[in-house]
Short mmCIF file of C-alpha atoms in Angstrom, two decimals:
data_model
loop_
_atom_site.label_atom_id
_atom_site.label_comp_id
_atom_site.label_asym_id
_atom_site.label_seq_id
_atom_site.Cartn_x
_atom_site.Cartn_y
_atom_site.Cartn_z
CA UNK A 28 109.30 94.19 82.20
CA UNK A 29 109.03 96.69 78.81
CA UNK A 30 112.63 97.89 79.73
CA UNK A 31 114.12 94.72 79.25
CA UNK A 32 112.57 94.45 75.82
CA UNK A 33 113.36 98.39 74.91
CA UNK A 34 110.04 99.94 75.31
CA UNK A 35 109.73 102.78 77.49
CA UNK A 36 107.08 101.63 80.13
CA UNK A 37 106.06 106.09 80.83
CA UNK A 38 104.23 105.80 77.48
CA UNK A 39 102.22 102.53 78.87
CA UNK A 40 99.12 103.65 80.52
CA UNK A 41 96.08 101.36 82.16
CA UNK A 42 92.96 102.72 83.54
CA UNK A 43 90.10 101.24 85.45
CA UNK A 44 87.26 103.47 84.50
CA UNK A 45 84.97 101.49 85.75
CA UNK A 46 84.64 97.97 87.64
CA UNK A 47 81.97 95.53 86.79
CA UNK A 48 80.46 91.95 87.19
CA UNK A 49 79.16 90.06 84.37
CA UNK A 50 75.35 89.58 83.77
CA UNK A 51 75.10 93.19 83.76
CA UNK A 52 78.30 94.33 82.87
CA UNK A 53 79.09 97.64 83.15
CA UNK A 54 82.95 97.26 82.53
CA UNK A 55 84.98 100.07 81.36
CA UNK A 56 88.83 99.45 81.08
CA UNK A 57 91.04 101.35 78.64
CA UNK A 58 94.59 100.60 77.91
CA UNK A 59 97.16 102.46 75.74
CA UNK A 60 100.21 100.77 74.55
CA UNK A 61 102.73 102.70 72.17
CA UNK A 62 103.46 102.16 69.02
CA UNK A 63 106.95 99.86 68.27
CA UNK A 64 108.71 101.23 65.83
CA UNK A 65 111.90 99.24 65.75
CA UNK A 66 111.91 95.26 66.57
CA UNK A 67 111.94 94.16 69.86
CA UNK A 68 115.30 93.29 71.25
CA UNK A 69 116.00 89.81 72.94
CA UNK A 70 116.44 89.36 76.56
CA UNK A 71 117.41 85.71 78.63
CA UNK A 72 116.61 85.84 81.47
CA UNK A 73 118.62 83.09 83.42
CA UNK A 74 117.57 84.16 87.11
CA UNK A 75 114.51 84.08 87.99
CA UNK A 76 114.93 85.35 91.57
CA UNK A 77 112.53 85.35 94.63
CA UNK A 78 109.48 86.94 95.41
CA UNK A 79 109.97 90.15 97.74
CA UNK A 80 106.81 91.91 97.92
CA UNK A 81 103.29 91.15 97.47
CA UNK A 82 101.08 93.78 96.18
CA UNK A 83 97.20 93.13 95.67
CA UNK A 84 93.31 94.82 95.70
CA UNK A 85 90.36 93.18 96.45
CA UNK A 86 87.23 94.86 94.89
CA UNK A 87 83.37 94.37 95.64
CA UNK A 88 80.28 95.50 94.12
CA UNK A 89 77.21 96.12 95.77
CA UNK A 90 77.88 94.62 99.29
CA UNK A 91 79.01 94.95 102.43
CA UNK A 92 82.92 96.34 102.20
CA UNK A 93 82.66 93.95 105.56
CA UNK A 94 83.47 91.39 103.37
CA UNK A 95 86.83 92.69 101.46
CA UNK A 96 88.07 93.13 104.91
CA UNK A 97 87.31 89.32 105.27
CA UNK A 98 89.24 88.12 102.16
CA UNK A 99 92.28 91.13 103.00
CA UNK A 100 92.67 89.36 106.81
CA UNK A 101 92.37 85.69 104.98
CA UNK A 102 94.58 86.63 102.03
CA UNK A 103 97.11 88.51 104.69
CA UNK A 104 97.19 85.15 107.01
CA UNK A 105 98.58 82.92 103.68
CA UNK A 106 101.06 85.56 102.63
CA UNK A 107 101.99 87.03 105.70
CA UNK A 108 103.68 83.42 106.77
CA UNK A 109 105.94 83.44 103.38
CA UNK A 110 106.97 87.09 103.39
CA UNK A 111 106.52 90.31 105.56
CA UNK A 112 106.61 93.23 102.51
CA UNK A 113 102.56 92.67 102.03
CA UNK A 114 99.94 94.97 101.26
CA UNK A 115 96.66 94.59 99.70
CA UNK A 116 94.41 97.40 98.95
CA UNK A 117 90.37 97.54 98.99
CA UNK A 118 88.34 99.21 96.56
CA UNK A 119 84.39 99.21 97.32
CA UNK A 120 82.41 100.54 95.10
CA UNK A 121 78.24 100.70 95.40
CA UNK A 122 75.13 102.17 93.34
CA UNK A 123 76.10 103.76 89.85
CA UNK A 124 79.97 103.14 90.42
CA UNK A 125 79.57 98.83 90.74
CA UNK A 126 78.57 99.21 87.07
#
């Protein structure tokens, strides 16, 4: 989406340090956007096109990873009728890591 607008996306960088739920927190997320030097150039975008893949991750903290593969086969069962390119990825985490 950058490219259309001029901005190299390889200097864009998001990382998930750390997952957390609130009460307690423990969220760690850092993002790095470059700098724009120049303005940003105008795009129209006329066609909006259709959907070809679905791409997804559940995450849980502190319980059973049982029930991400609940909510993958549930969310796979809705998609899986519009499309066939789905894939949704789990990531568990537990103790010191669920922040």
């Amino acid at each position: 989406m950058l490219k259309r607008f001029g901005i190299a996306s390889e200097s864009l960088e998001l990382k998930i340090e750390c997952r957390g739920s609130p009460l307690l927190g423990g969220r760690e997320v850092v993002l790095r956007v470059p700098v724009v030097q120049s303005s940003l150039s105008m795009i129209t975008w006329t066609n909006e096109g259709m959907v070809k893949r679905i791409r997804g991750t559940t995450f849980s903290n502190r319980v059973s990873s049982q029930f991400e593969n609940t909510m993958v086969h549930a969310a796979r069962g809705i998609f899986n009728r519009l499309l066939r390119d789905v894939h949704i990825f789990t990531d568990h985490k537990a103790g010191v890591q669920a922040g």
